[in-house]
Amino acid sequence: MTLTNPSTGYINSLFDRMPRSPRSAASLTQVAYGLGCWLAFGLVALALLLAVAVLPGIRRRRMATQRCARLYLAMVAAGPRVTGLEQLPATPCVVVANHASYLDGVILAAVLPPRFAFVIKREMTRVPFAHFLLRRIGSEFVERFDTRRGAADARRILALAEARHSLVFFPEGTFRAEPGLRRFQGGAFAAAVRGRVPVVPVVIRGSRAMLSADMRLPRRSPLEVLVKAPLHADGPDDAPAALRRSSRASILADLPEPDLVGQES
């Protein structure tokens, strides 16, 4: 009679459950990568929170944010391929980008110079650590649902534009899992006209495939950032609306996703 060691039997059962097909092995690798992404994010985010808590001055905090964003993307082997950065003016401007993932902010923080302030939906103020970080690097929060508060936020953003601050907007306002470019809101373009600064369209590719709205774990995906030629308002008449149309068309031309405006109307 042969006796089975309980511990040996348990170990053997683990080996029996391990994936034997290439597809199962790929799934296991994918899960490991996703968990590694979250671990790396937690470590870098903790270091960044400590840095922005003690560093004096917004510029230094933004530089720390840029370095941490680059470090994180390097740690997860997702450093973006950047094209056209030389088209970004050295003078104040408004950057507008498509929005497909929470990673978009990390990607732009890694790519853009630290002089830019991000304009972000006010719902992020309800996320404690994110709110602290974003506030310490000089981000601006805008209300999307309360009309009165939204108007006050809009006036504040316009005043910043008049003072010739460089701003970053995601003019779609939010993102969903479904691929496609949504309707643009007008705040970024009104700010550009008020500040008499150009609008720079930026195309982010690959972030939705890496971490879409309905994904719990990031997946490997090549990331690309394309900085397009600056756009200028021709005149005061209908200038914000014209800038919105031309900026959206510029992004859509290099975005491998459908136009959702017709579906939303």
XYZ file of N, CA and C in Angstrom:
795
model
N 0.848 -1.192 0.000
C 0.000 0.000 0.000
C 0.882 1.239 0.000
N 0.530 2.258 -0.835
C 1.297 3.489 -0.938
C 0.569 4.607 -0.220
N 1.308 5.279 0.638
C 0.730 6.417 1.361
C 1.126 7.714 0.666
N 0.196 8.691 0.603
C 0.461 9.982 -0.040
C 0.716 11.035 1.025
N 1.841 11.695 0.952
C 2.136 12.814 1.852
C 1.166 13.949 1.553
N 0.432 14.470 2.570
C -0.559 15.527 2.298
C 0.048 16.747 1.629
N 1.250 17.155 2.094
C 1.852 18.357 1.503
C 2.259 18.108 0.063
N 2.791 16.899 -0.209
C 3.174 16.570 -1.581
C 1.953 16.531 -2.485
N 0.869 15.963 -1.965
C -0.358 15.929 -2.755
C -0.869 17.312 -3.085
N -0.733 18.246 -2.143
C -1.187 19.622 -2.391
C -0.342 20.287 -3.470
N 0.984 20.073 -3.385
C 1.874 20.668 -4.390
C 1.580 20.093 -5.765
N 1.361 18.756 -5.809
C 1.046 18.132 -7.092
C -0.247 18.687 -7.678
N -1.212 18.967 -6.795
C -2.478 19.515 -7.290
C -2.284 20.899 -7.878
N -1.356 21.681 -7.302
C -1.070 23.000 -7.862
C -0.482 22.876 -9.259
N 0.453 21.914 -9.425
C 1.036 21.712 -10.745
C -0.012 21.254 -11.743
N -0.968 20.438 -11.271
C -2.027 19.973 -12.159
C -2.885 21.125 -12.658
N -3.016 22.188 -11.832
C -3.863 23.312 -12.212
C -3.139 24.344 -13.068
N -1.832 24.246 -13.150
C -1.083 25.226 -13.939
C -1.447 25.093 -15.413
N -1.476 26.226 -16.135
C -1.860 26.188 -17.542
C -0.871 25.393 -18.376
N -1.404 24.550 -19.244
C -0.555 23.730 -20.102
C -0.624 24.164 -21.560
N -1.653 24.882 -21.935
C -1.766 25.327 -23.318
C -1.133 26.703 -23.467
N -0.661 27.049 -24.673
C -0.093 28.383 -24.894
C -1.074 29.496 -24.551
N -2.362 29.265 -24.834
C -3.350 30.306 -24.550
C -3.458 30.561 -23.051
N -3.476 29.489 -22.255
C -3.553 29.637 -20.803
C -2.297 30.300 -20.260
N -1.149 29.928 -20.797
C 0.101 30.544 -20.359
C 0.108 32.035 -20.679
N -0.421 32.386 -21.845
C -0.493 33.798 -22.220
C -1.410 34.560 -21.273
N -2.517 33.924 -20.878
C -3.435 34.570 -19.941
C -2.766 34.804 -18.598
N -1.990 33.812 -18.143
C -1.285 33.949 -16.874
C -0.254 35.071 -16.949
N 0.449 35.154 -18.066
C 1.423 36.227 -18.262
C 0.738 37.588 -18.275
N -0.436 37.634 -18.890
C -1.191 38.886 -18.962
C -1.624 39.342 -17.571
N -2.095 38.396 -16.757
C -2.494 38.728 -15.385
C -1.285 39.210 -14.586
N -0.160 38.519 -14.742
C 1.049 38.914 -14.021
C 1.484 40.322 -14.421
N 1.387 40.623 -15.712
C 1.752 41.966 -16.170
C 0.822 43.013 -15.559
N -0.485 42.735 -15.573
C -1.438 43.685 -15.016
C -1.210 43.944 -13.542
N -0.969 42.870 -12.778
C -0.692 43.038 -11.350
C 0.604 43.813 -11.134
N 1.590 43.541 -11.986
C 2.846 44.280 -11.895
C 2.662 45.763 -12.170
N 1.768 46.071 -13.111
C 1.475 47.479 -13.413
C 0.900 48.191 -12.198
N -0.041 47.528 -11.509
C -0.642 48.158 -10.330
C 0.361 48.267 -9.186
N 1.219 47.276 -9.035
C 2.249 47.352 -8.000
C 3.199 48.514 -8.279
N 3.644 48.624 -9.527
C 4.532 49.727 -9.895
C 3.844 51.067 -9.697
N 2.563 51.125 -10.058
C 1.819 52.375 -9.887
C 1.751 52.768 -8.412
N 1.472 51.793 -7.550
C 1.387 52.091 -6.124
C 2.697 52.607 -5.563
N 3.804 51.985 -5.956
C 5.109 52.408 -5.457
C 5.468 53.809 -5.940
N 5.266 54.056 -7.232
C 5.612 55.371 -7.785
C 4.678 56.444 -7.241
N 3.387 56.113 -7.130
C 2.427 57.089 -6.613
C 2.753 57.476 -5.178
N 3.153 56.509 -4.364
C 3.519 56.811 -2.981
C 4.724 57.746 -2.931
N 5.730 57.454 -3.751
C 6.910 58.322 -3.792
C 6.543 59.729 -4.253
N 5.647 59.815 -5.244
C 5.253 61.124 -5.763
C 4.447 61.907 -4.736
N 3.551 61.233 -4.032
C 2.767 61.918 -3.001
C 3.675 62.516 -1.936
N 4.690 61.777 -1.539
C 5.640 62.300 -0.560
C 6.409 63.487 -1.126
N 6.787 63.389 -2.407
C 7.556 64.471 -3.029
C 6.749 65.757 -3.122
N 5.513 65.659 -3.606
C 4.722 66.885 -3.773
C 4.287 67.454 -2.430
N 4.295 66.621 -1.395
C 3.937 67.109 -0.065
C 5.024 68.007 0.515
N 6.280 67.754 0.147
C 7.385 68.493 0.774
C 8.065 69.485 -0.160
N 7.971 69.277 -1.464
C 8.673 70.171 -2.388
C 8.009 71.543 -2.428
N 8.798 72.619 -2.357
C 8.222 73.961 -2.478
C 8.057 74.350 -3.944
N 6.981 75.033 -4.262
C 6.796 75.567 -5.604
C 6.154 74.586 -6.564
N 5.195 75.099 -7.339
C 4.466 74.238 -8.279
C 5.380 73.682 -9.358
N 6.325 74.486 -9.840
C 7.184 74.008 -10.922
C 7.995 72.787 -10.480
N 8.550 72.827 -9.275
C 9.321 71.681 -8.793
C 8.423 70.452 -8.641
N 7.214 70.661 -8.168
C 6.292 69.532 -8.007
C 5.912 68.951 -9.361
N 5.730 69.828 -10.351
C 5.403 69.329 -11.691
C 6.578 68.577 -12.299
N 7.791 69.050 -12.042
C 8.963 68.333 -12.544
C 9.070 66.952 -11.901
N 8.763 66.875 -10.606
C 8.760 65.575 -9.935
C 7.684 64.667 -10.520
N 6.529 65.257 -10.832
C 5.440 64.489 -11.444
C 5.855 63.956 -12.808
N 6.516 64.793 -13.602
C 6.981 64.356 -14.916
C 7.958 63.186 -14.794
N 8.900 63.296 -13.865
C 9.888 62.228 -13.694
C 9.236 60.934 -13.220
N 8.284 61.055 -12.313
C 7.608 59.853 -11.815
C 6.736 59.220 -12.896
N 6.087 60.050 -13.716
C 5.284 59.515 -14.816
C 6.170 58.764 -15.807
N 7.325 59.336 -16.119
C 8.255 58.662 -17.027
C 8.792 57.372 -16.410
N 9.087 57.426 -15.110
C 9.585 56.232 -14.423
C 8.546 55.123 -14.453
N 7.303 55.463 -14.167
C 6.251 54.443 -14.161
C 6.104 53.795 -15.531
N 6.031 54.612 -16.579
C 5.864 54.057 -17.925
C 7.055 53.198 -18.323
N 8.255 53.586 -17.875
C 9.435 52.766 -18.156
C 9.379 51.447 -17.388
N 8.909 51.491 -16.142
C 8.832 50.280 -15.319
C 7.887 49.244 -15.915
N 6.832 49.700 -16.579
C 5.859 48.760 -17.154
C 6.079 48.578 -18.655
N 7.261 48.988 -19.130
C 7.643 48.814 -20.540
C 6.616 49.429 -21.477
N 6.169 50.646 -21.141
C 5.141 51.309 -21.949
C 5.524 52.749 -22.272
N 6.811 53.009 -22.359
C 7.224 54.357 -22.741
C 6.665 54.716 -24.102
N 5.957 55.837 -24.230
C 5.303 56.158 -25.503
C 6.287 56.619 -26.573
N 5.960 56.304 -27.804
C 6.697 56.868 -28.939
C 6.092 58.229 -29.245
N 6.901 59.275 -29.139
C 6.416 60.651 -29.264
C 6.874 61.224 -30.598
N 5.925 61.781 -31.335
C 6.207 62.397 -32.631
C 5.662 63.817 -32.635
N 6.433 64.742 -33.185
C 5.950 66.106 -33.383
C 6.097 67.023 -32.192
N 6.858 66.623 -31.179
C 6.978 67.464 -29.984
C 7.594 68.820 -30.314
N 8.367 68.867 -31.385
C 8.971 70.143 -31.783
C 7.927 71.159 -32.234
N 6.704 70.710 -32.511
C 5.641 71.633 -32.920
C 4.979 72.331 -31.728
N 5.299 71.884 -30.524
C 4.726 72.508 -29.335
C 5.376 73.871 -29.132
N 4.592 74.956 -29.129
C 5.195 76.287 -28.990
C 5.902 76.452 -27.648
N 6.970 77.246 -27.649
C 7.639 77.586 -26.393
C 6.855 78.640 -25.628
N 5.945 79.312 -26.317
C 5.093 80.332 -25.711
C 3.802 79.687 -25.198
N 2.985 80.416 -24.416
C 1.751 79.828 -23.882
C 0.836 79.280 -24.976
N 0.150 78.196 -24.669
C -0.776 77.574 -25.612
C -1.768 76.713 -24.837
N -2.759 76.219 -25.546
C -3.746 75.299 -24.985
C -3.619 73.967 -25.718
N -3.343 72.908 -24.979
C -3.263 71.560 -25.547
C -4.608 70.870 -25.368
N -5.111 70.257 -26.431
C -6.332 69.449 -26.348
C -6.002 68.046 -26.854
N -6.468 67.033 -26.129
C -6.152 65.650 -26.484
C -7.390 64.778 -26.373
N -7.408 63.707 -27.149
C -8.478 62.712 -27.003
C -8.323 61.997 -25.667
N -9.443 61.461 -25.160
C -9.438 60.871 -23.815
C -10.023 59.466 -23.890
N -9.188 58.472 -23.567
C -9.623 57.081 -23.676
C -9.366 56.265 -22.423
N -8.585 56.812 -21.467
C -8.145 56.011 -20.332
C -7.637 56.921 -19.226
N -7.632 56.396 -17.989
C -6.991 57.118 -16.892
C -5.497 57.278 -17.135
N -4.933 56.466 -18.001
C -3.513 56.577 -18.315
C -3.182 57.835 -19.100
N -4.171 58.458 -19.734
C -3.897 59.614 -20.585
C -3.221 60.742 -19.809
N -3.666 60.980 -18.584
C -3.045 62.019 -17.774
C -1.603 61.693 -17.448
N -1.331 60.424 -17.145
C 0.040 59.997 -16.865
C 0.910 60.182 -18.103
N 0.373 59.809 -19.253
C 1.133 59.906 -20.502
C 1.483 61.355 -20.813
N 0.507 62.250 -20.722
C 0.782 63.656 -21.028
C 1.682 64.290 -19.980
N 1.547 63.880 -18.725
C 2.446 64.396 -17.688
C 3.889 64.006 -17.986
N 4.085 62.833 -18.581
C 5.427 62.380 -18.935
C 5.984 63.109 -20.149
N 5.103 63.507 -21.064
C 5.538 64.046 -22.356
C 5.649 65.568 -22.356
N 4.680 66.253 -21.754
C 4.623 67.710 -21.854
C 5.562 68.381 -20.855
N 6.045 69.577 -21.183
C 6.869 70.331 -20.230
C 6.078 70.661 -18.966
N 6.767 70.904 -17.854
C 6.065 71.135 -16.581
C 5.359 72.477 -16.469
N 5.371 73.302 -17.504
C 4.668 74.589 -17.424
C 3.158 74.438 -17.608
N 2.691 73.252 -17.977
C 1.269 73.060 -18.276
C 0.475 72.707 -17.022
N -0.707 73.327 -16.910
C -1.674 72.979 -15.865
C -2.796 72.163 -16.496
N -3.160 71.074 -15.858
C -4.232 70.220 -16.362
C -5.581 70.730 -15.864
N -6.558 70.765 -16.761
C -7.936 71.118 -16.410
C -8.713 69.809 -16.308
N -9.268 69.529 -15.124
C -9.783 68.201 -14.796
C -11.190 68.306 -14.235
N -12.000 67.291 -14.508
C -13.371 67.283 -13.984
C -13.351 67.281 -12.454
N -14.291 68.024 -11.876
C -14.315 68.224 -10.425
C -14.594 66.929 -9.661
N -15.137 65.919 -10.319
C -15.372 64.655 -9.626
C -14.094 64.080 -9.014
N -12.935 64.440 -9.579
C -11.674 63.921 -9.057
C -11.353 64.461 -7.673
N -12.023 65.530 -7.249
C -11.788 66.038 -5.896
C -12.331 65.082 -4.840
N -13.157 64.127 -5.260
C -13.694 63.149 -4.314
C -12.784 61.926 -4.166
N -11.675 61.924 -4.883
C -10.679 60.848 -4.756
C -9.522 61.410 -3.934
N -9.427 61.084 -2.637
C -8.557 61.830 -1.718
C -7.112 61.994 -2.177
N -6.415 60.900 -2.477
C -5.004 61.015 -2.824
C -4.819 61.711 -4.170
N -5.684 61.391 -5.128
C -5.604 62.049 -6.435
C -5.861 63.543 -6.299
N -6.855 63.914 -5.495
C -7.157 65.331 -5.290
C -5.958 66.052 -4.700
N -5.336 65.465 -3.693
C -4.172 66.095 -3.064
C -3.055 66.305 -4.077
N -2.748 65.262 -4.840
C -1.678 65.350 -5.834
C -1.995 66.396 -6.889
N -3.195 66.339 -7.452
C -3.556 67.254 -8.533
C -3.570 68.699 -8.052
N -4.034 68.914 -6.835
C -4.052 70.277 -6.295
C -2.637 70.791 -6.069
N -1.742 69.931 -5.604
C -0.372 70.360 -5.316
C 0.420 70.678 -6.578
N 0.010 70.135 -7.725
C 0.719 70.466 -8.970
C -0.022 71.537 -9.774
N -1.008 72.175 -9.143
C -1.662 73.319 -9.772
C -2.701 72.982 -10.807
N -3.311 71.810 -10.721
C -4.386 71.470 -11.656
C -5.623 72.299 -11.349
N -6.456 72.484 -12.359
C -7.689 73.257 -12.219
C -8.880 72.316 -12.371
N -9.842 72.441 -11.467
C -11.014 71.564 -11.475
C -12.230 72.321 -12.000
N -13.003 71.651 -12.852
C -14.193 72.277 -13.431
C -15.407 71.388 -13.187
N -16.508 72.033 -12.840
C -17.773 71.356 -12.584
C -18.495 71.096 -13.902
N -19.007 69.864 -14.062
C -19.703 69.514 -15.306
C -21.214 69.492 -15.162
N -21.731 69.435 -13.944
C -23.167 69.210 -13.766
C -23.890 70.373 -13.080
N -23.245 71.041 -12.141
C -23.842 72.185 -11.456
C -23.597 73.436 -12.294
N -24.649 74.007 -12.859
C -24.506 75.114 -13.809
C -23.839 76.324 -13.175
N -24.274 76.685 -11.976
C -23.721 77.888 -11.336
C -22.241 77.708 -11.016
N -21.911 76.585 -10.426
C -20.507 76.344 -10.097
C -19.675 76.179 -11.358
N -20.258 75.557 -12.369
C -19.549 75.403 -13.632
C -19.232 76.736 -14.271
N -20.153 77.693 -14.172
C -19.917 79.027 -14.728
C -18.778 79.723 -13.991
N -18.742 79.571 -12.661
C -17.655 80.171 -11.880
C -16.311 79.544 -12.250
N -16.300 78.229 -12.434
C -15.067 77.554 -12.842
C -14.625 78.029 -14.222
N -15.575 78.195 -15.125
C -15.249 78.657 -16.475
C -14.625 80.045 -16.439
N -15.166 80.926 -15.603
C -14.591 82.274 -15.493
C -13.158 82.214 -14.957
N -12.918 81.313 -14.026
C -11.568 81.183 -13.478
C -10.591 80.683 -14.545
N -11.025 79.722 -15.343
C -10.162 79.196 -16.404
C -9.887 80.270 -17.455
N -10.902 81.045 -17.799
C -10.714 82.126 -18.770
C -9.728 83.158 -18.239
N -9.796 83.438 -16.944
C -8.849 84.388 -16.352
C -7.420 83.848 -16.430
N -7.249 82.558 -16.218
C -5.922 81.959 -16.356
C -5.417 82.072 -17.788
N -6.318 81.845 -18.735
C -5.930 81.964 -20.142
C -5.527 83.396 -20.475
N -6.276 84.363 -19.948
C -5.928 85.769 -20.177
C -4.564 86.099 -19.582
N -4.228 85.443 -18.469
C -2.914 85.639 -17.852
C -1.836 84.815 -18.556
N -2.222 84.151 -19.654
C -1.316 83.417 -20.529
C -0.652 82.233 -19.817
N -1.484 81.467 -19.124
C -1.047 80.179 -18.586
C -1.236 79.116 -19.666
N -0.327 78.161 -19.725
C -0.486 77.029 -20.642
C -1.360 75.969 -19.978
N -2.378 75.511 -20.706
C -3.387 74.621 -20.139
C -3.524 73.349 -20.974
N -3.930 72.264 -20.315
C -4.213 70.994 -20.988
C -5.663 70.616 -20.723
N -6.403 70.331 -21.789
C -7.805 69.919 -21.688
C -7.992 68.561 -22.357
N -8.904 67.777 -21.801
C -9.489 66.638 -22.507
C -10.908 67.066 -22.865
N -11.106 67.639 -24.044
C -12.393 68.296 -24.336
C -13.586 67.352 -24.461
N -13.350 66.051 -24.528
C -14.481 65.119 -24.476
C -15.115 65.092 -23.084
N -14.365 65.527 -22.075
C -14.893 65.627 -20.722
C -14.755 64.369 -19.901
N -14.871 63.216 -20.528
C -14.751 61.934 -19.844
C -14.442 60.871 -20.890
N -14.408 59.606 -20.477
C -14.154 58.534 -21.441
C -14.991 57.320 -21.080
N -15.190 56.470 -22.078
C -15.936 55.223 -21.905
C -15.137 54.080 -22.519
N -15.652 52.874 -22.317
C -14.948 51.708 -22.850
C -15.026 51.644 -24.373
N -16.141 52.082 -24.948
C -16.313 51.949 -26.399
C -15.343 52.859 -27.147
N -14.691 52.345 -28.184
C -13.767 53.161 -28.963
C -14.504 54.274 -29.699
N -13.814 55.372 -29.915
C -14.386 56.458 -30.691
C -14.148 57.810 -30.057
N -14.209 58.839 -30.888
C -14.013 60.214 -30.433
C -15.368 60.853 -30.178
N -15.577 61.292 -28.946
C -16.847 61.873 -28.543
C -16.885 63.367 -28.874
N -18.040 63.957 -28.619
C -18.237 65.383 -28.872
C -17.311 66.215 -27.979
N -16.750 67.295 -28.527
C -15.882 68.197 -27.772
C -16.704 69.283 -27.092
N -16.377 69.553 -25.831
C -16.939 70.703 -25.137
C -16.158 71.955 -25.542
N -16.733 73.124 -25.291
C -16.150 74.340 -25.853
C -15.198 75.105 -24.969
N -15.012 74.689 -23.702
C -14.233 75.490 -22.765
C -12.800 75.733 -23.188
N -12.134 74.717 -23.706
C -10.731 74.863 -24.097
C -10.560 75.904 -25.187
N -11.502 75.952 -26.089
C -11.372 76.818 -27.258
C -11.751 78.262 -26.918
N -12.710 78.413 -26.015
C -13.014 79.754 -25.511
C -11.821 80.314 -24.749
N -11.142 79.453 -23.977
C -9.961 79.896 -23.238
C -8.846 80.317 -24.187
N -8.650 79.564 -25.265
C -7.597 79.903 -26.222
C -7.870 81.242 -26.890
N -9.124 81.474 -27.263
C -9.475 82.748 -27.901
C -9.317 83.888 -26.912
N -9.779 83.686 -25.670
C -9.665 84.741 -24.666
C -8.193 85.075 -24.383
N -7.350 84.056 -24.330
C -5.940 84.289 -24.057
C -5.120 84.622 -25.281
N -5.763 84.574 -26.470
C -5.075 84.838 -27.741
C -3.847 83.929 -27.891
N -4.069 82.641 -27.625
C -2.997 81.650 -27.741
C -3.453 80.538 -28.679
N -2.511 79.824 -29.287
C -2.894 78.741 -30.203
C -3.387 77.502 -29.465
N -4.140 76.690 -30.187
C -4.565 75.376 -29.707
C -3.685 74.320 -30.372
N -3.147 73.416 -29.573
C -2.296 72.347 -30.100
C -3.021 71.013 -29.924
N -3.521 70.409 -31.002
C -4.159 69.085 -30.885
C -3.106 67.999 -30.635
N -3.421 67.083 -29.744
C -2.525 65.965 -29.432
C -3.320 64.664 -29.529
N -2.759 63.702 -30.232
C -3.398 62.397 -30.413
C -2.690 61.374 -29.527
N -3.465 60.705 -28.673
C -2.937 59.618 -27.837
C -3.482 58.305 -28.388
N -2.576 57.389 -28.726
C -2.989 56.098 -29.276
C -2.486 54.969 -28.378
N -3.341 53.984 -28.170
C -2.946 52.790 -27.432
C -3.363 52.750 -25.980
N -3.770 53.881 -25.408
C -4.104 53.886 -23.976
C -5.400 53.133 -23.690
N -6.356 53.174 -24.633
C -7.605 52.438 -24.413
C -7.346 50.925 -24.415
N -6.465 50.478 -25.299
C -6.137 49.051 -25.339
C -5.376 48.622 -24.091
N -4.620 49.536 -23.504
C -3.849 49.199 -22.311
C -4.710 49.202 -21.055
N -5.606 50.198 -20.917
C -6.466 50.256 -19.728
C -7.734 51.025 -20.075
N -8.740 50.318 -20.556
C -10.012 50.961 -20.886
C -10.864 51.086 -19.630
N -12.005 51.738 -19.762
C -12.855 52.023 -18.606
C -13.400 50.766 -17.944
N -13.503 49.663 -18.677
C -14.082 48.441 -18.111
C -13.034 47.377 -17.777
N -11.759 47.755 -17.761
C -10.685 46.809 -17.464
C -10.187 46.992 -16.038
N -9.951 45.878 -15.360
C -9.384 45.932 -14.009
C -7.867 45.864 -14.019
N -7.314 45.170 -14.995
C -5.869 45.013 -15.088
C -5.369 45.589 -16.407
N -4.304 46.386 -16.375
C -3.723 46.870 -17.633
C -3.185 45.719 -18.468
N -3.146 45.948 -19.782
C -2.586 44.983 -20.717
C -1.469 45.646 -21.508
N -0.581 44.844 -22.011
C 0.494 45.388 -22.844
C -0.099 46.019 -24.098
N 0.349 47.218 -24.384
C -0.078 47.893 -25.610
C 0.932 48.981 -25.933
N 1.369 49.074 -27.176
C 2.263 50.181 -27.533
C 1.534 51.510 -27.429
N 2.189 52.499 -26.858
C 1.608 53.829 -26.698
C 2.287 54.803 -27.650
N 1.489 55.684 -28.223
C 2.010 56.702 -29.129
C 1.377 58.048 -28.802
N 2.170 59.093 -28.929
C 1.681 60.461 -28.762
C 2.105 61.250 -29.992
N 1.133 61.856 -30.640
C 1.391 62.655 -31.835
C 0.971 64.091 -31.568
N 1.927 65.007 -31.590
C 1.649 66.431 -31.400
C 1.444 67.056 -32.777
N 0.260 67.612 -32.990
C -0.092 68.173 -34.295
C 0.284 69.658 -34.367
N 0.165 70.214 -35.560
C 0.497 71.624 -35.774
C -0.461 72.530 -35.002
N 0.043 73.614 -34.417
C -0.827 74.549 -33.683
C -1.876 75.170 -34.597
N -3.038 75.427 -34.025
C -4.144 76.060 -34.742
C -4.428 77.417 -34.116
N -4.688 78.403 -34.969
C -4.931 79.767 -34.504
C -6.333 80.206 -34.912
N -6.934 81.023 -34.071
C -8.237 81.600 -34.408
C -8.053 82.654 -35.488
N -8.900 82.604 -36.514
C -8.804 83.574 -37.606
C -9.343 84.939 -37.212
N -10.322 84.967 -36.327
C -10.924 86.237 -35.931
C -11.892 86.012 -34.798
N -12.464 87.066 -34.260
C -13.346 86.916 -33.098
C -14.686 86.263 -33.419
N -15.163 86.386 -34.656
C -16.482 85.853 -35.005
C -16.438 84.328 -35.097
N -17.203 83.680 -34.215
C -17.318 82.223 -34.217
C -15.971 81.524 -34.023
N -14.993 82.243 -33.450
C -13.646 81.683 -33.332
C -13.591 80.435 -32.451
N -14.200 80.414 -31.253
C -14.127 79.185 -30.452
C -14.740 77.980 -31.158
N -15.884 78.174 -31.808
C -16.536 77.061 -32.505
C -15.680 76.568 -33.664
N -15.055 77.501 -34.378
C -14.197 77.113 -35.498
C -12.972 76.350 -35.006
N -12.381 76.815 -33.909
C -11.232 76.113 -33.340
C -11.618 74.718 -32.858
N -12.801 74.605 -32.284
C -13.259 73.299 -31.820
C -13.395 72.341 -32.998
N -13.996 72.799 -34.094
C -14.168 71.931 -35.269
C -12.826 71.525 -35.867
N -11.926 72.491 -36.021
C -10.645 72.191 -36.665
C -9.762 71.315 -35.772
N -9.813 71.533 -34.461
C -9.018 70.711 -33.542
C -9.516 69.272 -33.535
N -10.812 69.116 -33.507
C -11.390 67.772 -33.489
C -11.076 67.035 -34.790
N -11.180 67.749 -35.910
C -10.864 67.135 -37.205
C -9.395 66.728 -37.270
N -8.521 67.556 -36.691
C -7.092 67.250 -36.697
C -6.799 65.983 -35.904
N -7.424 65.843 -34.737
C -7.221 64.642 -33.922
C -7.821 63.417 -34.599
N -9.023 63.558 -35.123
C -9.718 62.429 -35.744
C -8.948 61.890 -36.946
N -8.232 62.767 -37.643
C -7.495 62.348 -38.836
C -6.396 61.336 -38.521
N -5.874 61.354 -37.287
C -4.783 60.445 -36.922
C -5.158 59.499 -35.795
N -6.439 59.391 -35.508
C -6.908 58.504 -34.442
C -7.584 57.288 -35.069
N -7.093 56.084 -34.810
C -7.691 54.884 -35.421
C -8.959 54.438 -34.703
N -9.867 55.366 -34.499
C -11.140 55.094 -33.839
C -12.239 55.854 -34.572
N -13.488 55.411 -34.454
C -14.574 56.059 -35.203
C -14.986 57.399 -34.604
N -15.697 58.163 -35.410
C -16.292 59.426 -34.982
C -17.648 59.116 -34.356
N -17.801 59.434 -33.072
C -19.036 59.095 -32.364
C -20.055 60.222 -32.341
N -19.748 61.364 -32.915
C -20.662 62.503 -32.816
C -22.001 62.179 -33.448
N -21.998 61.562 -34.616
C -23.255 61.220 -35.264
C -24.078 60.245 -34.446
N -23.411 59.353 -33.710
C -24.116 58.368 -32.896
C -24.674 58.984 -31.623
N -24.055 60.084 -31.142
C -24.492 60.711 -29.893
C -25.630 61.692 -30.095
N -25.784 62.204 -31.317
C -26.799 63.230 -31.564
C -28.181 62.611 -31.677
